[in-house]
XYZ file of C-alpha atoms in Angstrom:
358
model
C -39.896 -25.222 78.446
C -36.612 -26.596 79.725
C -34.855 -23.275 79.178
C -37.650 -21.530 81.106
C -37.163 -23.860 84.083
C -33.404 -23.282 84.008
C -33.994 -19.516 84.058
C -36.309 -19.813 87.050
C -33.786 -22.001 88.877
C -31.052 -19.424 88.316
C -33.287 -16.618 89.556
C -34.208 -18.630 92.655
C -30.545 -19.297 93.420
C -29.694 -15.630 93.124
C -32.515 -14.698 95.475
C -31.253 -17.145 98.053
C -27.724 -15.711 97.768
C -28.531 -12.487 99.614
C -30.684 -11.181 96.773
C -27.708 -9.851 94.850
C -29.773 -8.366 92.047
C -32.733 -7.125 94.083
C -33.486 -3.411 94.115
C -35.562 -1.361 96.489
C -37.634 1.779 96.316
C -39.872 3.810 98.574
C -43.321 4.234 97.094
C -46.454 6.119 97.925
C -49.732 4.471 98.851
C -50.904 4.125 95.268
C -47.738 3.009 93.497
C -47.023 0.225 95.948
C -49.967 -1.688 94.558
C -49.683 -0.582 90.932
C -45.990 -1.335 90.410
C -45.347 -4.428 92.498
C -46.989 -7.693 93.355
C -48.018 -7.466 96.985
C -48.412 -10.952 98.376
C -49.391 -9.849 101.876
C -51.083 -6.894 103.515
C -49.761 -6.271 107.010
C -51.596 -4.570 109.875
C -49.573 -2.931 112.630
C -47.443 0.057 113.559
C -45.177 1.460 116.292
C -46.594 2.857 119.501
C -44.253 5.076 121.501
C -44.715 5.843 125.189
C -42.564 8.082 127.378
C -41.722 8.145 131.079
C -39.480 10.391 133.145
C -36.404 8.524 134.329
C -35.178 9.346 137.815
C -36.330 12.290 139.880
C -38.969 14.665 138.548
C -38.860 16.948 141.591
C -37.110 20.320 141.456
C -36.647 23.426 143.598
C -36.979 27.100 142.737
C -33.914 28.378 140.961
C -32.746 24.871 140.046
C -30.888 24.246 136.830
C -31.087 20.558 136.022
C -31.783 17.941 133.407
C -34.984 16.086 132.678
C -34.309 12.479 131.628
C -36.984 10.785 129.509
C -37.048 7.155 128.376
C -39.043 6.046 125.319
C -40.595 2.597 124.901
C -41.934 1.130 121.669
C -44.797 -1.187 122.581
C -46.191 -1.347 119.049
C -47.421 -4.642 117.647
C -48.347 -6.406 114.451
C -52.034 -7.227 114.467
C -52.044 -9.620 111.528
C -51.386 -10.416 107.866
C -53.719 -10.898 104.938
C -52.547 -12.923 101.923
C -53.483 -11.844 98.401
C -54.364 -15.265 97.009
C -54.908 -14.017 93.457
C -51.374 -12.597 93.232
C -49.896 -15.767 94.634
C -51.816 -18.035 92.250
C -51.013 -15.942 89.182
C -47.307 -15.718 89.951
C -47.041 -19.415 90.821
C -48.625 -20.225 87.468
C -46.143 -17.956 85.660
C -42.913 -18.532 87.608
C -43.332 -21.690 89.623
C -44.134 -22.395 93.240
C -40.559 -22.502 94.557
C -39.599 -19.060 93.265
C -42.842 -17.352 94.221
C -43.027 -18.839 97.699
C -39.429 -17.700 98.281
C -40.367 -14.173 97.288
C -43.508 -14.327 99.419
C -41.471 -15.478 102.420
C -39.069 -12.585 101.917
C -41.950 -10.104 101.767
C -43.484 -11.551 104.903
C -40.169 -11.093 106.724
C -39.908 -7.475 105.556
C -43.489 -6.798 106.615
C -42.559 -7.589 110.209
C -40.611 -4.317 110.316
C -43.827 -2.272 110.387
C -43.472 -1.796 114.149
C -40.001 -0.202 113.996
C -39.969 3.587 114.447
C -37.215 5.278 112.433
C -35.762 8.788 112.146
C -37.361 9.806 115.420
C -37.553 13.318 116.834
C -38.636 14.302 120.335
C -39.743 17.865 121.067
C -40.509 19.016 124.614
C -42.797 21.990 125.264
C -44.921 23.572 127.977
C -48.576 22.601 128.198
C -49.323 26.017 129.702
C -47.337 29.055 128.623
C -47.183 30.351 132.209
C -45.394 27.251 133.526
C -42.453 28.721 135.509
C -39.581 26.996 133.777
C -37.380 27.336 130.717
C -36.575 24.395 128.445
C -33.073 25.251 127.275
C -32.844 22.589 124.539
C -36.244 21.351 123.430
C -35.490 18.974 120.535
C -33.524 15.718 120.385
C -32.983 13.201 117.586
C -33.217 9.430 118.003
C -32.104 6.898 115.409
C -34.663 4.067 115.551
C -36.566 2.008 118.076
C -37.717 -1.554 117.496
C -40.824 -3.173 118.905
C -40.442 -4.118 122.562
C -37.336 -1.972 123.013
C -36.657 1.167 125.027
C -34.084 3.842 124.330
C -30.651 2.702 125.473
C -29.867 6.164 126.799
C -32.599 8.517 128.012
C -33.447 11.694 126.153
C -31.956 14.682 127.971
C -33.577 18.101 128.200
C -31.764 20.822 130.218
C -34.257 22.978 132.119
C -34.213 25.944 134.512
C -36.823 26.565 137.191
C -37.626 30.252 137.629
C -36.790 31.880 140.942
C -40.392 33.037 141.382
C -41.921 29.616 140.654
C -44.792 28.554 142.857
C -44.786 25.068 144.304
C -47.020 22.578 142.530
C -47.409 20.022 139.756
C -46.741 21.168 136.190
C -47.330 19.417 132.877
C -44.935 19.134 129.950
C -45.763 17.871 126.473
C -43.447 15.569 124.521
C -44.248 15.303 120.804
C -42.595 12.348 119.091
C -42.499 12.111 115.304
C -41.065 9.257 113.267
C -41.363 7.300 110.045
C -42.274 3.654 109.796
C -42.758 1.050 107.107
C -46.470 0.612 106.540
C -46.044 -2.188 103.989
C -43.542 -3.828 101.648
C -43.743 -5.721 98.380
C -41.482 -8.099 96.464
C -42.158 -8.578 92.762
C -41.470 -11.600 90.550
C -39.427 -12.780 88.865
C -36.332 -10.758 89.904
C -37.234 -9.959 93.497
C -37.359 -6.154 93.366
C -38.395 -4.867 96.763
C -40.562 -1.842 97.468
C -41.299 -0.105 100.747
C -44.199 2.107 101.660
C -43.013 4.472 104.417
C -45.325 6.854 106.231
C -45.052 9.319 109.096
C -46.313 8.642 112.589
C -46.548 10.712 115.751
C -47.300 10.298 119.429
C -47.863 12.772 122.250
C -47.019 12.148 125.892
C -47.972 14.380 128.824
C -45.356 14.317 131.572
C -45.436 15.963 134.987
C -42.805 17.541 137.195
C -43.117 18.836 140.739
C -41.706 22.027 142.187
C -41.222 21.496 145.908
C -42.676 23.606 148.670
C -39.845 25.443 150.392
C -38.912 28.754 151.982
C -37.549 31.197 149.446
C -35.957 34.519 150.242
C -35.631 37.869 148.546
C -33.907 41.090 149.543
C -36.726 43.609 149.476
C -34.915 46.704 150.754
C -31.422 47.933 151.577
C -30.302 51.134 153.286
C -26.738 52.171 153.986
C -24.544 55.145 154.878
C -21.095 54.116 153.727
C -18.159 56.430 153.068
C -14.657 55.536 151.940
C -12.288 55.351 154.909
C -15.066 55.142 157.494
C -17.385 52.662 159.176
C -21.105 52.681 158.564
C -24.274 50.662 158.961
C -25.939 48.449 156.394
C -29.611 47.590 156.857
C -31.037 44.694 154.816
C -34.668 43.578 154.803
C -35.397 39.961 153.844
C -38.757 38.442 152.903
C -39.800 34.781 152.813
C -41.669 34.596 149.499
C -41.822 30.796 149.637
C -44.564 28.386 150.648
C -43.492 27.150 154.088
C -41.855 28.448 157.264
C -38.093 28.755 157.650
C -37.023 28.000 161.217
C -34.149 29.646 163.140
C -33.100 31.670 160.127
C -29.710 33.381 160.274
C -28.644 35.940 157.675
C -24.991 36.275 156.786
C -23.092 38.687 154.567
C -19.826 37.956 152.800
C -17.530 40.946 152.352
C -14.606 41.445 149.992
C -12.443 44.472 149.234
C -13.093 47.316 149.798
C -15.326 46.108 152.644
C -14.591 44.291 155.880
C -16.577 43.463 158.986
C -16.534 41.499 162.194
C -20.310 41.778 162.364
C -21.369 39.493 159.512
C -24.361 37.606 160.974
C -27.848 38.519 162.137
C -30.437 36.242 163.727
C -33.819 36.461 161.982
C -35.706 33.696 163.792
C -38.687 31.814 162.357
C -40.031 33.339 159.147
C -43.449 32.295 157.896
C -44.471 32.743 154.233
C -44.786 36.451 153.452
C -42.970 37.553 156.617
C -40.068 40.052 156.611
C -37.107 40.573 158.941
C -34.462 43.304 158.983
C -30.783 42.783 159.775
C -28.160 45.430 160.705
C -24.467 45.041 159.899
C -21.535 47.310 160.746
C -19.326 47.677 157.668
C -15.798 49.076 157.420
C -14.955 50.731 154.101
C -11.339 50.971 152.983
C -10.033 54.494 152.439
C -9.007 53.564 148.882
C -12.550 52.530 147.942
C -13.904 54.015 144.735
C -17.141 55.913 145.122
C -19.717 53.806 143.266
C -22.390 51.128 143.700
C -21.436 47.689 145.016
C -23.265 44.412 145.610
C -22.609 42.579 148.868
C -23.343 38.847 148.889
C -25.897 37.493 151.363
C -27.282 34.091 152.229
C -29.695 32.736 154.796
C -29.177 29.530 156.721
C -32.314 27.943 158.153
C -33.876 24.694 159.289
C -36.633 23.087 157.240
C -39.702 21.342 158.631
C -37.650 18.172 159.187
C -34.938 19.966 161.149
C -32.409 19.715 158.333
C -30.068 22.643 157.667
C -30.711 24.394 154.353
C -29.232 27.419 152.619
C -30.928 30.010 150.463
C -29.718 30.875 147.000
C -27.156 33.690 146.808
C -28.718 37.081 147.509
C -27.412 40.560 146.738
C -27.574 43.742 148.820
C -26.830 46.808 146.710
C -24.978 49.642 148.474
C -23.514 53.000 147.478
C -20.133 54.169 148.719
C -19.559 57.916 148.957
C -16.129 59.463 148.376
C -13.817 60.014 151.330
C -14.380 63.305 153.178
C -11.247 65.532 153.318
C -10.027 66.359 156.827
C -10.648 70.072 156.325
C -14.264 69.375 155.458
C -14.667 67.228 158.546
C -13.440 70.118 160.694
C -15.829 72.550 159.043
C -18.747 70.205 159.423
C -18.062 69.423 163.089
C -17.417 72.252 165.617
C -16.620 69.635 168.223
C -13.644 68.491 166.183
C -12.434 72.081 165.894
C -12.725 72.629 169.658
C -10.763 69.453 170.352
C -8.020 70.563 167.989
C -7.778 74.001 169.648
C -7.688 72.433 173.093
C -4.972 70.132 171.924
C -2.886 72.992 170.613
C -3.271 75.029 173.826
C -3.220 72.178 176.269
C -0.171 70.312 175.040
C 2.412 73.030 175.925
C 0.700 73.661 179.265
C 0.837 69.949 180.095
C 4.538 69.743 179.212
C 5.346 72.859 181.307
C 3.578 71.475 184.394
C 5.275 68.106 183.965
C 8.762 69.664 183.757
C 8.069 71.833 186.801
C 7.145 68.810 188.870
C 10.334 67.070 187.866
C 12.435 70.137 188.828
C 10.741 70.378 192.208
């Protein structure tokens, strides 16, 4: 009997010294009760909620980041002691050892509200939502009860250029594992964990602002290398609200130049079009091909603040330079002027010399 008490004392001491000889295993729902002595049943689990951090308002054509913070507001509802296990083990191994093991199990059971190995996946509630989620999955280590993520989850997104203003829903699916129960068995203090999977779904909303939005609907040009020509650009407000005092502006680079780079469009209501004319000079070295000339529209919003449209493109075709001989053939007027110049120049010089002599 004395040797048995000494053995139990040694085991108790080892358990108190950081459980040097304890082992652990993850078990399924059935083995956790068959293999180990479960002193307590615990009731509780994580509960993950999600909110958008910062601004959830975007504009058409925006490329930005959606920041989402997670909060674990799970709780432990209670514990239920298995009196039969406790009584049997106390009878076999003594009260001090068994109550130490039971206390350890109770402490481990409090971890049931911690979410581990978390994954967040963002998706569209409706497939026709006008945005692209560039990276839709993030990994999170763990989240204890009462804690929120130290750094928000980040999801890069792009709003389509043709997006309509309004409220749109996104779905965040969160999966994780958590410890449903634990057990510590006598006399050596082996520990067992029963881990299961959990999941939560959060519906989040973003807003796409009402705003004017412009498109180039038509271009017409007659541009030839080495000559000046006209460029006609038609703009349409495909947005939701009026743009006030709109001014269109082109930006030219080689082989183009102009001193006529702006056109006043005035107020443009949703669906309304305006046409601008620009005089363009084309360098004589220009290659005959298609080009894109940059455009933008400056306007005032409903609050009187200056805004700028996204970059627009006006596509133009440049024709090859016309040889001088072809110009003469195509234009009788040019030919007449040349002939007059040939005849008139000597006559003019003769008359001028005669006047000087006189």
